[in-house]
Amino acid sequence: MHSFILKNSFRLLLFILLFASCRHRKEPVLVKFSGETQGTFYSITYYADDSINLKPSIDSILHRFDSTASTYKSNSIISRMNNNDASVRADAMFTTIFQKSMEISEKTFGAFDITVGPLVSAWGFGLSNRMKMAQHRVDSLLPLVGYHKVMLDNGKLIKTDPRIRIDFNAIAQGYSVDVVAAFLDTRGIQSYLVDIGGEVLARRTKPGGEKWSVAIEMPTKNADDESGIQAVVSLQDMAISTSGSYRKYYVENGIRYSHTIDPSNGFPVKHSLLSVSVLARDCMTADAYATAFMVMGVEKGRLYLKKHPSLQAYFIYQEPGGSMKTFFTKGFEKLLKQDVP
Ligand code: ADP
Ligand code: MG
């Protein structure tokens, strides 16, 4: 009898507590802000218990990120390593990017390769002015390219030739999204969308259970043209990265030179692929694969995807007649929204 009353009063107490906590739970607040980083824009959207402003913290994280991975900052870790500063050591972020780069190079048979640095500069996509390029110049730089020519040893970058320069630009932006996401996790933000220059990670769903919508741009004819929407994907706990040949390129004597370099021959890729979007659990992986597929091109890329069914990608390419075509994997198709605005 006694225990019956106790049990029931305990239940009642539990009920009151639950009820009280429900009554006091506020509607999640939508917070959205944007800023500039890595020569582009970022945009962060999240739902939180209050309108907590995390912009200053995120700006400082992105600033710190650049001081590790930016080839555009002369005193960053990567730039100092490229300049053979013997005193510089890799930090945790550098090590993560480096190791992932080596992994993706292995998996893509060198299509993705951070040692393209000297070629990127020579072709005019780095800080230095474009060189007059000819086959003999490419031939003189190719011996400096190859991911197996660099390694990290106790935080020190070992190169087989001091002229080797590494370039994180095809992977670092994706990783910066993961870093910002990890920060939001530590601040208890449950539901968010992080977008840095078009590299996106969506965590959980919006409060009503709706997934996050992310648009894939329609490739434009010229670099500065306003773009339309090609497709929209619904994402939850997924990252998407798009690499394209239609934004960063230059035209010389009627030839378009894209900023993606084929490490196997040292030339900017010139095939029909206009953009590649890749899905992955983390944005760093998606970013690196998107670049690797830009190097492979449509045919090799399709073959690669067939052999690696866990990878999901969306290709936009140009037919010989000039019309635009798409190819996407089954897993990608499942996330495509039918009602493109
Ligand atoms: P975007 O998303 O702007 O299309 P990417 O992620 O494809 O860019 O990165 C392109 C940059 O990566 C180039 O500007 C260059 O610095 C570097 N890069 C070019 N070719 C390669 C390659 N084959 N592997 C790794 N990095 C590359
Ligand atoms: Mg990339």
mmCIF file of C-alpha atoms and ligand atoms in Angstrom:
data_model
loop_
_atom_site.group_PDB
_atom_site.id
_atom_site.type_symbol
_atom_site.label_atom_id
_atom_site.label_comp_id
_atom_site.label_asym_id
_atom_site.label_seq_id
_atom_site.Cartn_x
_atom_site.Cartn_y
_atom_site.Cartn_z
ATOM 1 C CA MET A 1 0.000 0.000 0.000
ATOM 2 C CA HIS A 2 2.695 2.358 1.081
ATOM 3 C CA SER A 3 4.785 1.554 -1.924
ATOM 4 C CA PHE A 4 1.743 1.985 -4.186
ATOM 5 C CA ILE A 5 1.282 5.598 -2.996
ATOM 6 C CA LEU A 6 4.975 6.250 -3.328
ATOM 7 C CA LYS A 7 5.087 4.863 -6.813
ATOM 8 C CA ASN A 8 2.080 6.900 -7.840
ATOM 9 C CA SER A 9 3.286 10.109 -6.331
ATOM 10 C CA PHE A 10 6.581 9.509 -8.083
ATOM 11 C CA ARG A 11 4.704 9.084 -11.353
ATOM 12 C CA LEU A 12 2.767 12.265 -10.687
ATOM 13 C CA LEU A 13 5.970 14.144 -9.995
ATOM 14 C CA LEU A 14 7.487 12.811 -13.182
ATOM 15 C CA PHE A 15 4.389 13.853 -15.090
ATOM 16 C CA ILE A 16 4.496 17.373 -13.635
ATOM 17 C CA LEU A 17 8.193 17.673 -14.440
ATOM 18 C CA LEU A 18 7.692 16.492 -18.002
ATOM 19 C CA PHE A 19 4.711 18.761 -18.465
ATOM 20 C CA ALA A 20 6.594 21.726 -17.033
ATOM 21 C CA SER A 21 9.587 21.114 -19.268
ATOM 22 C CA CYS A 22 7.293 20.916 -22.312
ATOM 23 C CA ARG A 23 5.529 24.112 -21.368
ATOM 24 C CA HIS A 24 8.797 25.930 -20.911
ATOM 25 C CA ARG A 25 10.498 24.627 -24.033
ATOM 26 C CA LYS A 26 10.696 27.553 -26.395
ATOM 27 C CA GLU A 27 10.223 27.316 -30.114
ATOM 28 C CA PRO A 28 13.667 27.046 -31.734
ATOM 29 C CA VAL A 29 14.917 30.369 -33.034
ATOM 30 C CA LEU A 30 16.142 30.611 -36.615
ATOM 31 C CA VAL A 31 19.545 32.298 -36.836
ATOM 32 C CA LYS A 32 21.129 33.173 -40.158
ATOM 33 C CA PHE A 33 24.210 35.202 -40.998
ATOM 34 C CA SER A 34 26.830 35.459 -43.688
ATOM 35 C CA GLY A 35 30.345 36.752 -44.084
ATOM 36 C CA GLU A 36 33.453 36.590 -46.186
ATOM 37 C CA THR A 37 36.273 34.083 -46.124
ATOM 38 C CA GLN A 38 38.723 32.387 -48.485
ATOM 39 C CA GLY A 39 38.001 34.962 -51.198
ATOM 40 C CA THR A 40 34.318 33.985 -51.206
ATOM 41 C CA PHE A 41 31.180 34.180 -49.083
ATOM 42 C CA TYR A 42 29.870 31.946 -46.368
ATOM 43 C CA SER A 43 26.399 31.566 -44.989
ATOM 44 C CA ILE A 44 25.380 29.810 -41.771
ATOM 45 C CA THR A 45 21.803 28.926 -40.866
ATOM 46 C CA TYR A 46 20.776 27.177 -37.650
ATOM 47 C CA TYR A 47 17.989 26.616 -35.183
ATOM 48 C CA ALA A 48 18.884 27.249 -31.559
ATOM 49 C CA ASP A 49 17.116 27.649 -28.211
ATOM 50 C CA ASP A 50 17.873 31.344 -28.292
ATOM 51 C CA SER A 51 19.232 33.740 -30.858
ATOM 52 C CA ILE A 52 22.818 33.046 -29.860
ATOM 53 C CA ASN A 53 25.209 34.922 -32.175
ATOM 54 C CA LEU A 54 28.085 32.683 -33.137
ATOM 55 C CA LYS A 55 29.383 34.872 -35.996
ATOM 56 C CA PRO A 56 32.392 36.296 -34.105
ATOM 57 C CA SER A 57 33.531 32.794 -33.097
ATOM 58 C CA ILE A 58 33.039 31.433 -36.616
ATOM 59 C CA ASP A 59 34.929 34.367 -38.145
ATOM 60 C CA SER A 60 37.832 33.700 -35.842
ATOM 61 C CA ILE A 61 37.782 29.940 -36.619
ATOM 62 C CA LEU A 62 37.857 30.711 -40.360
ATOM 63 C CA HIS A 63 40.659 33.196 -39.828
ATOM 64 C CA ARG A 64 42.658 30.566 -37.978
ATOM 65 C CA PHE A 65 41.854 28.070 -40.706
ATOM 66 C CA ASP A 66 43.392 30.386 -43.313
ATOM 67 C CA SER A 67 46.528 30.762 -41.247
ATOM 68 C CA THR A 68 46.984 27.006 -41.629
ATOM 69 C CA ALA A 69 45.736 26.130 -45.103
ATOM 70 C CA SER A 70 45.687 29.235 -47.305
ATOM 71 C CA THR A 71 48.204 29.448 -50.119
ATOM 72 C CA TYR A 72 47.155 33.117 -50.443
ATOM 73 C CA LYS A 73 48.671 34.000 -47.054
ATOM 74 C CA SER A 74 52.441 34.158 -47.069
ATOM 75 C CA ASN A 75 52.778 33.288 -43.377
ATOM 76 C CA SER A 76 50.330 30.363 -43.314
ATOM 77 C CA ILE A 77 51.666 26.934 -42.424
ATOM 78 C CA ILE A 78 51.213 25.682 -45.991
ATOM 79 C CA SER A 79 53.007 28.715 -47.509
ATOM 80 C CA ARG A 80 55.887 28.425 -45.066
ATOM 81 C CA MET A 81 56.219 24.733 -45.895
ATOM 82 C CA ASN A 82 56.163 25.556 -49.591
ATOM 83 C CA ASN A 83 58.952 28.066 -48.968
ATOM 84 C CA ASN A 84 60.958 25.400 -47.108
ATOM 85 C CA ASP A 85 60.830 27.161 -43.729
ATOM 86 C CA ALA A 86 62.545 24.485 -41.627
ATOM 87 C CA SER A 87 60.991 25.670 -38.373
ATOM 88 C CA VAL A 88 57.351 25.180 -39.343
ATOM 89 C CA ARG A 89 55.350 22.151 -38.219
ATOM 90 C CA ALA A 90 51.926 20.854 -39.224
ATOM 91 C CA ASP A 91 49.074 21.525 -36.812
ATOM 92 C CA ALA A 92 46.050 19.243 -36.394
ATOM 93 C CA MET A 93 44.087 20.875 -39.241
ATOM 94 C CA PHE A 94 47.030 20.678 -41.634
ATOM 95 C CA THR A 95 47.598 17.022 -40.760
ATOM 96 C CA THR A 96 43.931 16.151 -41.325
ATOM 97 C CA ILE A 97 43.863 17.808 -44.760
ATOM 98 C CA PHE A 98 47.200 16.297 -45.748
ATOM 99 C CA GLN A 99 46.219 12.764 -44.753
ATOM 100 C CA LYS A 100 42.846 12.975 -46.467
ATOM 101 C CA SER A 101 44.574 14.320 -49.594
ATOM 102 C CA MET A 102 46.914 11.335 -49.693
ATOM 103 C CA GLU A 103 43.972 8.969 -49.220
ATOM 104 C CA ILE A 104 41.950 10.510 -52.070
ATOM 105 C CA SER A 105 45.030 10.591 -54.339
ATOM 106 C CA GLU A 106 45.469 6.847 -53.776
ATOM 107 C CA LYS A 107 41.800 6.160 -54.375
ATOM 108 C CA THR A 108 41.609 8.267 -57.550
ATOM 109 C CA PHE A 109 44.911 7.031 -58.999
ATOM 110 C CA GLY A 110 46.408 10.501 -58.741
ATOM 111 C CA ALA A 111 43.572 12.461 -60.390
ATOM 112 C CA PHE A 112 43.443 14.422 -57.137
ATOM 113 C CA ASP A 113 46.939 15.550 -56.197
ATOM 114 C CA ILE A 114 47.980 18.426 -53.921
ATOM 115 C CA THR A 115 51.447 18.562 -55.486
ATOM 116 C CA VAL A 116 50.022 20.345 -58.540
ATOM 117 C CA GLY A 117 51.192 23.607 -56.878
ATOM 118 C CA PRO A 118 53.937 24.548 -59.398
ATOM 119 C CA LEU A 119 51.588 23.844 -62.320
ATOM 120 C CA VAL A 120 48.738 25.837 -60.776
ATOM 121 C CA SER A 121 51.087 28.836 -60.441
ATOM 122 C CA ALA A 122 52.578 28.443 -63.916
ATOM 123 C CA TRP A 123 49.149 28.262 -65.527
ATOM 124 C CA GLY A 124 48.228 31.492 -63.750
ATOM 125 C CA PHE A 125 45.807 30.222 -61.108
ATOM 126 C CA GLY A 126 47.949 30.986 -58.101
ATOM 127 C CA LEU A 127 49.322 34.239 -56.755
ATOM 128 C CA SER A 128 52.023 34.684 -59.361
ATOM 129 C CA ASN A 129 51.474 35.935 -62.893
ATOM 130 C CA ARG A 130 50.760 33.463 -65.614
ATOM 131 C CA MET A 131 53.818 32.132 -67.436
ATOM 132 C CA LYS A 132 53.955 31.709 -71.161
ATOM 133 C CA MET A 133 53.130 28.041 -71.233
ATOM 134 C CA ALA A 134 54.521 25.546 -73.669
ATOM 135 C CA GLN A 135 55.052 21.808 -73.614
ATOM 136 C CA HIS A 136 58.705 22.163 -72.568
ATOM 137 C CA ARG A 137 57.697 24.247 -69.539
ATOM 138 C CA VAL A 138 55.116 21.684 -68.532
ATOM 139 C CA ASP A 139 57.761 18.968 -68.979
ATOM 140 C CA SER A 140 60.128 20.855 -66.691
ATOM 141 C CA LEU A 141 57.492 21.105 -63.941
ATOM 142 C CA LEU A 142 56.033 17.590 -64.138
ATOM 143 C CA PRO A 143 58.952 16.000 -62.201
ATOM 144 C CA LEU A 144 57.825 18.125 -59.213
ATOM 145 C CA VAL A 145 54.339 16.613 -59.300
ATOM 146 C CA GLY A 146 53.290 13.374 -57.616
ATOM 147 C CA TYR A 147 51.673 12.821 -54.228
ATOM 148 C CA HIS A 148 54.153 10.088 -53.298
ATOM 149 C CA LYS A 149 56.920 12.749 -53.448
ATOM 150 C CA VAL A 150 55.745 14.320 -50.167
ATOM 151 C CA MET A 151 55.127 12.968 -46.692
ATOM 152 C CA LEU A 152 54.562 14.205 -43.172
ATOM 153 C CA ASP A 153 57.071 13.065 -40.610
ATOM 154 C CA ASN A 154 56.397 14.197 -37.052
ATOM 155 C CA GLY A 155 54.708 17.316 -38.378
ATOM 156 C CA LYS A 156 57.502 18.112 -40.813
ATOM 157 C CA LEU A 157 56.794 18.094 -44.537
ATOM 158 C CA ILE A 158 59.385 15.982 -46.317
ATOM 159 C CA LYS A 159 59.768 16.629 -50.056
ATOM 160 C CA THR A 160 61.879 14.738 -52.573
ATOM 161 C CA ASP A 161 62.656 18.130 -54.194
ATOM 162 C CA PRO A 162 62.620 21.531 -52.462
ATOM 163 C CA ARG A 163 60.810 23.077 -55.462
ATOM 164 C CA ILE A 164 57.716 20.938 -54.747
ATOM 165 C CA ARG A 165 54.763 23.054 -53.623
ATOM 166 C CA ILE A 166 51.494 21.759 -52.252
ATOM 167 C CA ASP A 167 48.063 23.241 -52.850
ATOM 168 C CA PHE A 168 45.083 22.541 -50.560
ATOM 169 C CA ASN A 169 42.620 24.646 -52.565
ATOM 170 C CA ALA A 170 40.628 21.696 -53.891
ATOM 171 C CA ILE A 171 39.983 20.237 -50.435
ATOM 172 C CA ALA A 172 40.498 22.883 -47.731
ATOM 173 C CA GLN A 173 37.252 24.744 -48.341
ATOM 174 C CA GLY A 174 35.325 21.515 -47.853
ATOM 175 C CA TYR A 175 37.231 20.821 -44.659
ATOM 176 C CA SER A 176 36.555 24.335 -43.363
ATOM 177 C CA VAL A 177 32.835 23.469 -43.576
ATOM 178 C CA ASP A 178 33.469 20.389 -41.414
ATOM 179 C CA VAL A 179 35.445 22.488 -38.923
ATOM 180 C CA VAL A 180 32.631 25.032 -38.601
ATOM 181 C CA ALA A 181 30.110 22.184 -38.284
ATOM 182 C CA ALA A 182 32.152 20.594 -35.492
ATOM 183 C CA PHE A 183 32.187 23.940 -33.698
ATOM 184 C CA LEU A 184 28.379 24.218 -33.961
ATOM 185 C CA ASP A 185 28.154 20.693 -32.508
ATOM 186 C CA THR A 186 30.228 21.729 -29.505
ATOM 187 C CA ARG A 187 27.881 24.671 -28.953
ATOM 188 C CA GLY A 188 24.925 22.299 -28.859
ATOM 189 C CA ILE A 189 23.391 23.501 -32.118
ATOM 190 C CA GLN A 190 21.227 20.595 -33.242
ATOM 191 C CA SER A 191 20.125 21.633 -36.699
ATOM 192 C CA TYR A 192 22.171 23.654 -39.158
ATOM 193 C CA LEU A 193 23.294 24.352 -42.709
ATOM 194 C CA VAL A 194 26.867 25.514 -43.308
ATOM 195 C CA ASP A 195 27.732 26.882 -46.742
ATOM 196 C CA ILE A 196 31.215 28.135 -47.557
ATOM 197 C CA GLY A 197 31.597 29.152 -51.183
ATOM 198 C CA GLY A 198 29.111 26.514 -52.305
ATOM 199 C CA GLU A 199 30.537 23.685 -50.192
ATOM 200 C CA VAL A 200 27.645 22.698 -47.957
ATOM 201 C CA LEU A 201 26.909 20.494 -44.960
ATOM 202 C CA ALA A 202 23.399 19.926 -43.629
ATOM 203 C CA ARG A 203 22.930 18.618 -40.082
ATOM 204 C CA ARG A 204 19.672 16.948 -39.076
ATOM 205 C CA THR A 205 16.418 18.499 -40.275
ATOM 206 C CA LYS A 206 14.580 21.737 -39.680
ATOM 207 C CA PRO A 207 12.422 21.648 -36.514
ATOM 208 C CA GLY A 208 9.333 20.422 -38.391
ATOM 209 C CA GLY A 209 11.273 17.472 -39.804
ATOM 210 C CA GLU A 210 11.795 19.020 -43.223
ATOM 211 C CA LYS A 211 15.178 18.332 -44.788
ATOM 212 C CA TRP A 212 17.471 21.147 -45.867
ATOM 213 C CA SER A 213 17.283 22.156 -49.529
ATOM 214 C CA VAL A 214 20.462 22.887 -51.444
ATOM 215 C CA ALA A 215 20.519 24.103 -55.044
ATOM 216 C CA ILE A 216 22.980 23.022 -57.736
ATOM 217 C CA GLU A 217 23.795 25.909 -60.066
ATOM 218 C CA MET A 218 23.210 25.695 -63.755
ATOM 219 C CA PRO A 219 26.609 26.223 -65.431
ATOM 220 C CA THR A 220 26.872 29.611 -67.112
ATOM 221 C CA LYS A 221 28.456 30.545 -70.421
ATOM 222 C CA ASN A 222 30.728 33.203 -68.954
ATOM 223 C CA ALA A 223 32.353 33.398 -65.536
ATOM 224 C CA ASP A 224 30.364 36.403 -64.307
ATOM 225 C CA ASP A 225 26.945 35.453 -65.709
ATOM 226 C CA GLU A 226 24.061 35.162 -63.275
ATOM 227 C CA SER A 227 23.288 31.493 -62.791
ATOM 228 C CA GLY A 228 19.962 29.625 -62.734
ATOM 229 C CA ILE A 229 19.124 26.534 -60.722
ATOM 230 C CA GLN A 230 19.884 23.180 -62.282
ATOM 231 C CA ALA A 231 18.554 20.950 -59.511
ATOM 232 C CA VAL A 232 17.719 20.962 -55.810
ATOM 233 C CA VAL A 233 18.729 18.243 -53.364
ATOM 234 C CA SER A 234 17.199 17.449 -49.979
ATOM 235 C CA LEU A 235 19.873 16.854 -47.424
ATOM 236 C CA GLN A 236 20.070 15.563 -43.892
ATOM 237 C CA ASP A 237 23.409 14.703 -42.272
ATOM 238 C CA MET A 238 25.093 15.000 -45.620
ATOM 239 C CA ALA A 239 27.585 17.255 -47.376
ATOM 240 C CA ILE A 240 27.624 18.331 -50.991
ATOM 241 C CA SER A 241 30.434 19.922 -52.953
ATOM 242 C CA THR A 242 30.435 21.214 -56.505
ATOM 243 C CA SER A 243 33.483 21.810 -58.690
ATOM 244 C CA GLY A 244 33.067 23.534 -61.996
ATOM 245 C CA SER A 245 34.997 24.675 -65.024
ATOM 246 C CA TYR A 246 32.724 27.643 -65.748
ATOM 247 C CA ARG A 247 33.734 30.100 -62.990
ATOM 248 C CA LYS A 248 37.502 30.031 -62.718
ATOM 249 C CA TYR A 249 39.164 29.933 -66.112
ATOM 250 C CA TYR A 250 40.700 32.235 -68.681
ATOM 251 C CA VAL A 251 40.547 32.340 -72.447
ATOM 252 C CA GLU A 252 43.660 32.699 -74.569
ATOM 253 C CA ASN A 253 43.621 32.443 -78.363
ATOM 254 C CA GLY A 254 40.090 31.113 -78.163
ATOM 255 C CA ILE A 255 41.018 28.276 -75.800
ATOM 256 C CA ARG A 256 39.442 28.005 -72.344
ATOM 257 C CA TYR A 257 41.915 27.104 -69.604
ATOM 258 C CA SER A 258 40.208 25.808 -66.466
ATOM 259 C CA HIS A 259 41.754 25.955 -62.991
ATOM 260 C CA THR A 260 41.668 22.169 -62.638
ATOM 261 C CA ILE A 261 44.973 20.618 -63.643
ATOM 262 C CA ASP A 262 45.362 17.060 -64.847
ATOM 263 C CA PRO A 263 48.380 15.865 -62.817
ATOM 264 C CA SER A 264 49.111 13.122 -65.351
ATOM 265 C CA ASN A 265 49.985 15.539 -68.179
ATOM 266 C CA GLY A 266 50.333 18.914 -66.447
ATOM 267 C CA PHE A 267 47.654 20.637 -68.525
ATOM 268 C CA PRO A 268 44.401 22.276 -67.439
ATOM 269 C CA VAL A 269 41.575 19.857 -68.127
ATOM 270 C CA LYS A 270 39.687 20.538 -71.318
ATOM 271 C CA HIS A 271 36.813 18.183 -71.626
ATOM 272 C CA SER A 272 33.068 18.419 -71.766
ATOM 273 C CA LEU A 273 32.439 18.318 -68.007
ATOM 274 C CA LEU A 274 31.030 21.640 -66.801
ATOM 275 C CA SER A 275 30.372 20.758 -63.172
ATOM 276 C CA VAL A 276 30.425 17.854 -60.767
ATOM 277 C CA SER A 277 28.542 17.678 -57.479
ATOM 278 C CA VAL A 278 29.481 14.974 -54.996
ATOM 279 C CA LEU A 279 27.690 13.821 -51.847
ATOM 280 C CA ALA A 280 29.544 12.539 -48.792
ATOM 281 C CA ARG A 281 29.135 12.355 -45.025
ATOM 282 C CA ASP A 282 31.820 15.013 -44.618
ATOM 283 C CA CYS A 283 32.455 17.989 -46.840
ATOM 284 C CA MET A 284 36.209 17.458 -47.151
ATOM 285 C CA THR A 285 35.665 14.120 -48.918
ATOM 286 C CA ALA A 286 32.964 15.591 -51.180
ATOM 287 C CA ASP A 287 35.248 18.510 -52.134
ATOM 288 C CA ALA A 288 38.232 16.335 -53.028
ATOM 289 C CA TYR A 289 36.174 13.883 -55.092
ATOM 290 C CA ALA A 290 34.443 16.719 -56.971
ATOM 291 C CA THR A 291 37.855 17.927 -58.150
ATOM 292 C CA ALA A 292 39.000 14.375 -58.919
ATOM 293 C CA PHE A 293 35.949 13.840 -61.156
ATOM 294 C CA MET A 294 36.649 17.134 -62.945
ATOM 295 C CA VAL A 295 40.052 15.650 -63.796
ATOM 296 C CA MET A 296 38.661 12.260 -64.845
ATOM 297 C CA GLY A 297 36.001 13.705 -67.141
ATOM 298 C CA VAL A 298 32.626 12.174 -68.020
ATOM 299 C CA GLU A 299 33.674 8.776 -69.347
ATOM 300 C CA LYS A 300 36.307 7.885 -66.756
ATOM 301 C CA GLY A 301 34.174 9.445 -64.030
ATOM 302 C CA ARG A 302 31.155 7.310 -64.926
ATOM 303 C CA LEU A 303 33.288 4.205 -64.956
ATOM 304 C CA TYR A 304 34.772 5.112 -61.581
ATOM 305 C CA LEU A 305 31.296 5.615 -60.100
ATOM 306 C CA LYS A 306 30.194 2.246 -61.440
ATOM 307 C CA LYS A 307 33.085 0.603 -59.627
ATOM 308 C CA HIS A 308 32.478 2.624 -56.441
ATOM 309 C CA PRO A 309 28.717 2.411 -55.858
ATOM 310 C CA SER A 310 28.990 4.042 -52.425
ATOM 311 C CA LEU A 311 29.900 7.357 -54.101
ATOM 312 C CA GLN A 312 27.082 9.593 -55.337
ATOM 313 C CA ALA A 313 27.618 12.282 -57.963
ATOM 314 C CA TYR A 314 25.811 14.560 -60.429
ATOM 315 C CA PHE A 315 27.604 15.526 -63.655
ATOM 316 C CA ILE A 316 26.642 18.374 -65.982
ATOM 317 C CA TYR A 317 28.420 18.200 -69.312
ATOM 318 C CA GLN A 318 28.249 19.585 -72.792
ATOM 319 C CA GLU A 319 27.391 17.504 -75.817
ATOM 320 C CA PRO A 320 29.476 18.025 -78.999
ATOM 321 C CA GLY A 321 26.512 19.966 -80.451
ATOM 322 C CA GLY A 322 26.612 22.346 -77.477
ATOM 323 C CA SER A 323 23.542 21.194 -75.552
ATOM 324 C CA MET A 324 23.837 20.485 -71.830
ATOM 325 C CA LYS A 325 23.373 16.966 -70.498
ATOM 326 C CA THR A 326 23.325 15.486 -67.028
ATOM 327 C CA PHE A 327 24.308 12.177 -65.524
ATOM 328 C CA PHE A 328 23.655 11.188 -61.919
ATOM 329 C CA THR A 329 23.966 8.087 -59.801
ATOM 330 C CA LYS A 330 20.932 6.272 -58.351
ATOM 331 C CA GLY A 331 21.750 7.391 -54.810
ATOM 332 C CA PHE A 332 21.955 10.998 -55.945
ATOM 333 C CA GLU A 333 18.648 10.734 -57.762
ATOM 334 C CA LYS A 334 16.921 9.683 -54.533
ATOM 335 C CA LEU A 335 17.780 13.044 -52.983
ATOM 336 C CA LEU A 336 16.788 15.185 -55.972
ATOM 337 C CA LYS A 337 13.710 17.313 -55.394
ATOM 338 C CA GLN A 338 11.282 17.078 -58.251
ATOM 339 C CA ASP A 339 9.908 20.598 -57.982
ATOM 340 C CA VAL A 340 12.885 22.718 -59.072
ATOM 341 C CA PRO A 341 11.857 26.390 -58.728
HETATM 342 P P1 ADP B 1 36.073 24.834 -57.349
HETATM 343 O O1 ADP B 1 35.227 24.257 -56.264
HETATM 344 O O2 ADP B 1 36.252 26.322 -57.269
HETATM 345 O O3 ADP B 1 35.711 24.375 -58.722
HETATM 346 P P2 ADP B 1 38.131 22.913 -56.720
HETATM 347 O O4 ADP B 1 37.666 22.366 -55.430
HETATM 348 O O5 ADP B 1 37.983 21.998 -57.885
HETATM 349 O O6 ADP B 1 37.515 24.320 -57.025
HETATM 350 O O7 ADP B 1 39.665 23.318 -56.560
HETATM 351 C C1 ADP B 1 40.380 23.878 -57.612
HETATM 352 C C2 ADP B 1 41.752 24.318 -57.135
HETATM 353 O O8 ADP B 1 42.471 23.172 -56.668
HETATM 354 C C3 ADP B 1 42.596 24.931 -58.213
HETATM 355 O O9 ADP B 1 42.458 26.324 -58.259
HETATM 356 C C4 ADP B 1 44.003 24.519 -57.803
HETATM 357 O O10 ADP B 1 44.514 25.404 -56.834
HETATM 358 C C5 ADP B 1 43.799 23.162 -57.162
HETATM 359 N N1 ADP B 1 43.895 22.023 -58.102
HETATM 360 C C6 ADP B 1 43.849 22.056 -59.463
HETATM 361 N N2 ADP B 1 43.930 20.836 -59.993
HETATM 362 C C7 ADP B 1 44.023 19.972 -58.941
HETATM 363 C C8 ADP B 1 44.145 18.554 -58.843
HETATM 364 N N3 ADP B 1 44.161 17.766 -59.899
HETATM 365 N N4 ADP B 1 44.224 18.010 -57.590
HETATM 366 C C9 ADP B 1 44.206 18.795 -56.505
HETATM 367 N N5 ADP B 1 44.111 20.136 -56.540
HETATM 368 C C10 ADP B 1 44.002 20.722 -57.728
HETATM 369 MG MG MG B 2 37.392 20.434 -54.681
#
